[in-house]
Amino acid sequence: MAALLEVRDVARSFRGLHVLREVSFEVPEGGIVGLIGPNGAGKSTLFNIVSGFLSADRGRVIYAGTDISDRSVPQRSYAGLVRTFQTPQVFPHLTVIENLMAGCYKHTTTGVVANLFGSRASRAEVRRMRAEADAACDKFGLTTIRDRPAGKLPGGQQRLVELARAVVGKPRLLCLDEPSSGLNTGEVAGLMAALERLAAEGITILLVSHDMDLVKVASVIHVLCFGEIIARGPLGEIRHDPRVREAYLGA
Amino acid sequence: MNGTLLLQSVIVGITNGFVYALVGLGIAVVFRGTRIINAMQGEFSLVGGLVAFVVVESLGWPLAVATVAGVLAGGVLGFAMEWLLVRPTRRRGAGEESYLLLTLGVAFAISAAVLYFIGRDTRSLPGIGGEGSAVLFDAAVRYHAMWLVILSSAVMLLLRLFYDRTRIGLSMMAASIDEDGAATIGIDVPLMRSLSFLLGGLVGGLAGVLVSPLITIHYEMGLLLTLKGFAAAILGGLLNPFGAVIGGLTLGLIESLAVLTVSSGYKDVIAMTLLIVIMIFLPNGMLGRGSRKGG
């Protein structure tokens, strides 16, 4: 099967420091792929290049058979490639439900004038967005806090709001940047269950993390170290790879 | 002090208040969408007024066409400003203070260009609805003033609906609160910033067309309006565009009542003193923090 995401020979340096050296990897459609590595391995840089926040010096990013290397972040989002951030980027003054409704905007079709005067189509669309946002609140356990401003919530819940907002946008490839940071053990377990559920619904997930517990949900893991992929395979295999052990334990 | 005089002052205060409100609204629109304090908001009005004047006086076209032309001129200037100057500045990683200096610089440049090409003469647009007045309990209300209040109110209402209901309006706010989060849900952040300037320019252009029959068009008009509009926006709370309406009306009424009770020379002193007092006691504006959304 053709890969949904294909990163080809991507290189990037900052002021002469080679953060990524010719990195290549694939994410097949369906399932969860993990990208791990110690701090400073280049995970964030790679992730920013995939999601469009940074451009690569060399190499290409192919998504669903199309070279998207020159596409902007919103263009990638419309194509179904959506990311979350290490620090959750919710709209702090909007309520949870308003945040989720904003996640539906890219699928709206009614124009400014119709919205302005509340045409029938426009009102129907708002009802549909609200229903979708409500359903997502249910799914991610946000119903009790749906009318609270997202910025006032604790970090773990903001992370869920951000994830739910990405999911209501109906992504094909969901890229999650350190989704477990700031979560307690119980919340991590909930997150893992949620990710497995999303994967079962057919959303492909690329997971960046240094949390070895969380990456258990991934079927394949790529290990990035000093800008190079040093190992790849299921967790059971890479865990015993001497280079991975060295990178993580310094042994 | 008699009743007619008081009523007359209130009418003048409301008329001016709506002008300040419109300019303040433009400043708040730009700020809400870009977090830039736009010191050239009054210049949108200056250019809008001038374009309307040229259309009426030189081309001899009807005032309605001139009004539309003036409003559009403001919008084009706003969009061009963002596109040609703000965007490249942002690309180079400018800090917030750079934009204040940038817009202030352009404001002076436009003012100087008007002085150079048109000179110190003042020009006046005919009032909408003619130069006549209606009589209300012995006080005169210019037809133009009525149109000014009606048109401004309509624009304010439309803007309110625009921000509350339209996806673009909501996206413009989202883009300014959280650039990265907005981009990843598919919002074109740079486009939203351009649109905020465009919208601010349109509101500014309208303010110019509406104020020109009252205060005449001259090269210093922009700065004057920016100051008053800025005061209105601050009074109401900069992040709440509709605060500018309350702020503008308050400012207009205080000024005109100050003229009545003290002296016309002191109206700015009284208005600005009040501004300072309000800022000390209500730093989030007269409507307070609770009423604002988006920042």
Short mmCIF file of C-alpha atoms in Angstrom, two decimals, chain B residues 44-209:
data_model
loop_
_atom_site.label_atom_id
_atom_site.label_comp_id
_atom_site.label_asym_id
_atom_site.label_seq_id
_atom_site.Cartn_x
_atom_site.Cartn_y
_atom_site.Cartn_z
CA PHE B 44 -7.95 56.50 6.17
CA SER B 45 -10.60 59.14 6.85
CA LEU B 46 -8.51 61.94 5.36
CA VAL B 47 -7.97 59.97 2.15
CA GLY B 48 -11.58 58.76 2.07
CA GLY B 49 -12.84 62.34 2.49
CA LEU B 50 -10.48 63.65 -0.18
CA VAL B 51 -11.45 61.00 -2.70
CA ALA B 52 -15.14 61.70 -2.06
CA PHE B 53 -14.42 65.43 -2.51
CA VAL B 54 -12.68 64.86 -5.84
CA VAL B 55 -15.53 62.69 -7.08
CA VAL B 56 -18.12 65.32 -6.16
CA GLU B 57 -16.28 68.53 -7.04
CA SER B 58 -14.01 67.57 -9.92
CA LEU B 59 -16.00 64.83 -11.56
CA GLY B 60 -19.37 66.24 -10.63
CA TRP B 61 -20.76 62.85 -9.76
CA PRO B 62 -23.52 62.37 -7.20
CA LEU B 63 -22.73 62.31 -3.49
CA ALA B 64 -23.83 58.69 -3.17
CA VAL B 65 -21.14 57.61 -5.65
CA ALA B 66 -18.62 59.81 -3.86
CA THR B 67 -19.53 58.21 -0.53
CA VAL B 68 -18.95 54.73 -1.89
CA ALA B 69 -15.70 55.87 -3.54
CA GLY B 70 -14.49 57.41 -0.28
CA VAL B 71 -15.27 54.29 1.72
CA LEU B 72 -13.55 52.08 -0.85
CA ALA B 73 -10.52 54.38 -0.94
CA GLY B 74 -10.12 53.90 2.80
CA GLY B 75 -10.38 50.14 2.37
CA VAL B 76 -7.84 50.05 -0.45
CA LEU B 77 -5.44 52.16 1.58
CA GLY B 78 -5.86 49.83 4.58
CA PHE B 79 -5.27 46.72 2.51
CA ALA B 80 -2.28 48.27 0.73
CA MET B 81 -0.83 49.37 4.05
CA GLU B 82 -0.92 45.81 5.38
CA TRP B 83 0.30 44.27 2.16
CA LEU B 84 3.12 46.67 1.36
CA LEU B 85 4.42 47.69 4.77
CA VAL B 86 3.08 45.67 7.69
CA ARG B 87 3.62 42.26 6.12
CA PRO B 88 7.28 42.79 5.13
CA THR B 89 7.94 44.27 8.58
CA ARG B 90 6.41 41.19 10.21
CA ARG B 91 8.41 38.89 7.97
CA ARG B 92 11.54 40.45 9.38
CA GLY B 93 10.41 39.61 12.88
CA ALA B 94 9.45 43.05 14.11
CA GLY B 95 8.29 43.65 17.67
CA GLU B 96 4.97 45.22 18.60
CA GLU B 97 6.42 48.70 19.01
CA SER B 98 7.68 48.73 15.41
CA TYR B 99 4.14 48.74 14.07
CA LEU B 100 3.14 51.76 16.12
CA LEU B 101 6.12 53.62 14.69
CA LEU B 102 5.37 52.30 11.19
CA THR B 103 1.74 53.42 11.20
CA LEU B 104 2.62 56.74 12.82
CA GLY B 105 5.27 57.31 10.15
CA VAL B 106 2.85 56.58 7.34
CA ALA B 107 0.30 58.86 9.00
CA PHE B 108 2.75 61.78 8.89
CA ALA B 109 3.79 60.88 5.35
CA ILE B 110 0.19 60.97 4.12
CA SER B 111 -0.51 64.17 5.99
CA ALA B 112 2.61 65.77 4.50
CA ALA B 113 1.69 64.54 1.02
CA VAL B 114 -1.73 66.16 1.33
CA LEU B 115 -0.12 69.39 2.52
CA TYR B 116 2.31 69.30 -0.41
CA PHE B 117 -0.18 68.54 -3.14
CA ILE B 118 -3.27 70.27 -1.87
CA GLY B 119 -1.95 72.84 0.52
CA ARG B 120 -3.39 74.36 3.65
CA ASP B 121 -6.79 75.06 2.15
CA THR B 122 -9.72 73.36 3.69
CA ARG B 123 -12.29 71.67 1.56
CA SER B 124 -15.78 70.69 2.39
CA LEU B 125 -18.11 67.99 1.21
CA PRO B 126 -21.80 68.71 0.90
CA GLY B 127 -23.81 67.09 3.68
CA ILE B 128 -25.82 63.97 2.96
CA GLY B 129 -29.44 65.07 2.70
CA GLY B 130 -28.42 68.64 1.89
CA GLU B 131 -27.43 71.56 4.09
CA GLY B 132 -30.83 71.95 5.72
CA SER B 133 -31.83 71.21 9.27
CA ALA B 134 -34.82 69.87 11.08
CA VAL B 135 -36.07 71.61 14.19
CA LEU B 136 -36.39 69.56 17.33
CA PHE B 137 -37.79 71.49 20.33
CA ASP B 138 -36.22 74.74 19.06
CA ALA B 139 -32.85 73.05 18.49
CA ALA B 140 -31.57 72.53 14.95
CA VAL B 141 -30.47 69.11 13.77
CA ARG B 142 -28.72 68.99 10.41
CA TYR B 143 -30.06 66.36 8.07
CA HIS B 144 -26.49 65.33 7.55
CA ALA B 145 -26.11 64.68 11.28
CA MET B 146 -29.13 62.41 11.19
CA TRP B 147 -27.69 60.49 8.26
CA LEU B 148 -24.38 60.30 10.07
CA VAL B 149 -26.03 58.71 13.09
CA ILE B 150 -28.11 56.34 10.97
CA LEU B 151 -25.25 55.20 8.73
CA SER B 152 -22.81 54.82 11.61
CA SER B 153 -25.32 52.83 13.62
CA ALA B 154 -25.98 50.56 10.66
CA VAL B 155 -22.26 49.95 10.20
CA MET B 156 -21.81 49.25 13.89
CA LEU B 157 -24.66 46.76 13.84
CA LEU B 158 -23.30 45.04 10.74
CA LEU B 159 -19.84 44.79 12.27
CA ARG B 160 -21.29 43.32 15.43
CA LEU B 161 -23.08 40.65 13.38
CA PHE B 162 -19.96 40.14 11.29
CA TYR B 163 -17.85 39.32 14.35
CA ASP B 164 -20.52 37.27 16.08
CA ARG B 165 -21.88 35.28 13.21
CA THR B 166 -19.61 35.01 10.21
CA ARG B 167 -16.91 32.40 9.96
CA ILE B 168 -14.57 35.02 8.53
CA GLY B 169 -15.23 37.39 11.42
CA LEU B 170 -14.62 34.65 13.97
CA SER B 171 -11.55 33.44 12.07
CA MET B 172 -10.12 36.97 12.07
CA MET B 173 -10.31 36.98 15.83
CA ALA B 174 -8.96 33.44 16.15
CA ALA B 175 -6.01 34.32 13.91
CA SER B 176 -5.01 37.20 16.16
CA ILE B 177 -5.37 35.25 19.42
CA ASP B 178 -3.38 32.23 18.39
CA GLU B 179 -1.61 32.30 15.07
CA ASP B 180 -0.33 28.71 15.08
CA GLY B 181 -3.51 27.15 16.39
CA ALA B 182 -5.56 29.06 13.82
CA ALA B 183 -3.29 28.03 10.94
CA THR B 184 -3.52 24.37 11.81
CA ILE B 185 -7.33 24.38 11.73
CA GLY B 186 -7.14 25.85 8.25
CA ILE B 187 -7.29 29.61 8.83
CA ASP B 188 -5.15 31.69 6.48
CA VAL B 189 -3.63 33.95 9.13
CA PRO B 190 -1.88 36.49 6.86
CA LEU B 191 -5.07 36.88 4.81
CA MET B 192 -7.08 37.50 7.99
CA ARG B 193 -4.62 40.26 8.95
CA SER B 194 -5.00 41.88 5.53
CA LEU B 195 -8.76 41.69 5.88
CA SER B 196 -8.63 43.35 9.29
CA PHE B 197 -6.74 46.27 7.79
CA LEU B 198 -9.14 46.34 4.86
CA LEU B 199 -12.10 46.46 7.22
CA GLY B 200 -10.44 49.12 9.40
CA GLY B 201 -9.80 51.11 6.22
CA LEU B 202 -13.41 50.85 5.07
CA VAL B 203 -14.68 52.04 8.45
CA GLY B 204 -12.11 54.85 8.36
CA GLY B 205 -13.13 55.88 4.85
CA LEU B 206 -16.76 56.06 5.91
CA ALA B 207 -15.83 58.16 8.93
CA GLY B 208 -14.00 60.51 6.56
CA VAL B 209 -16.96 60.95 4.25
#
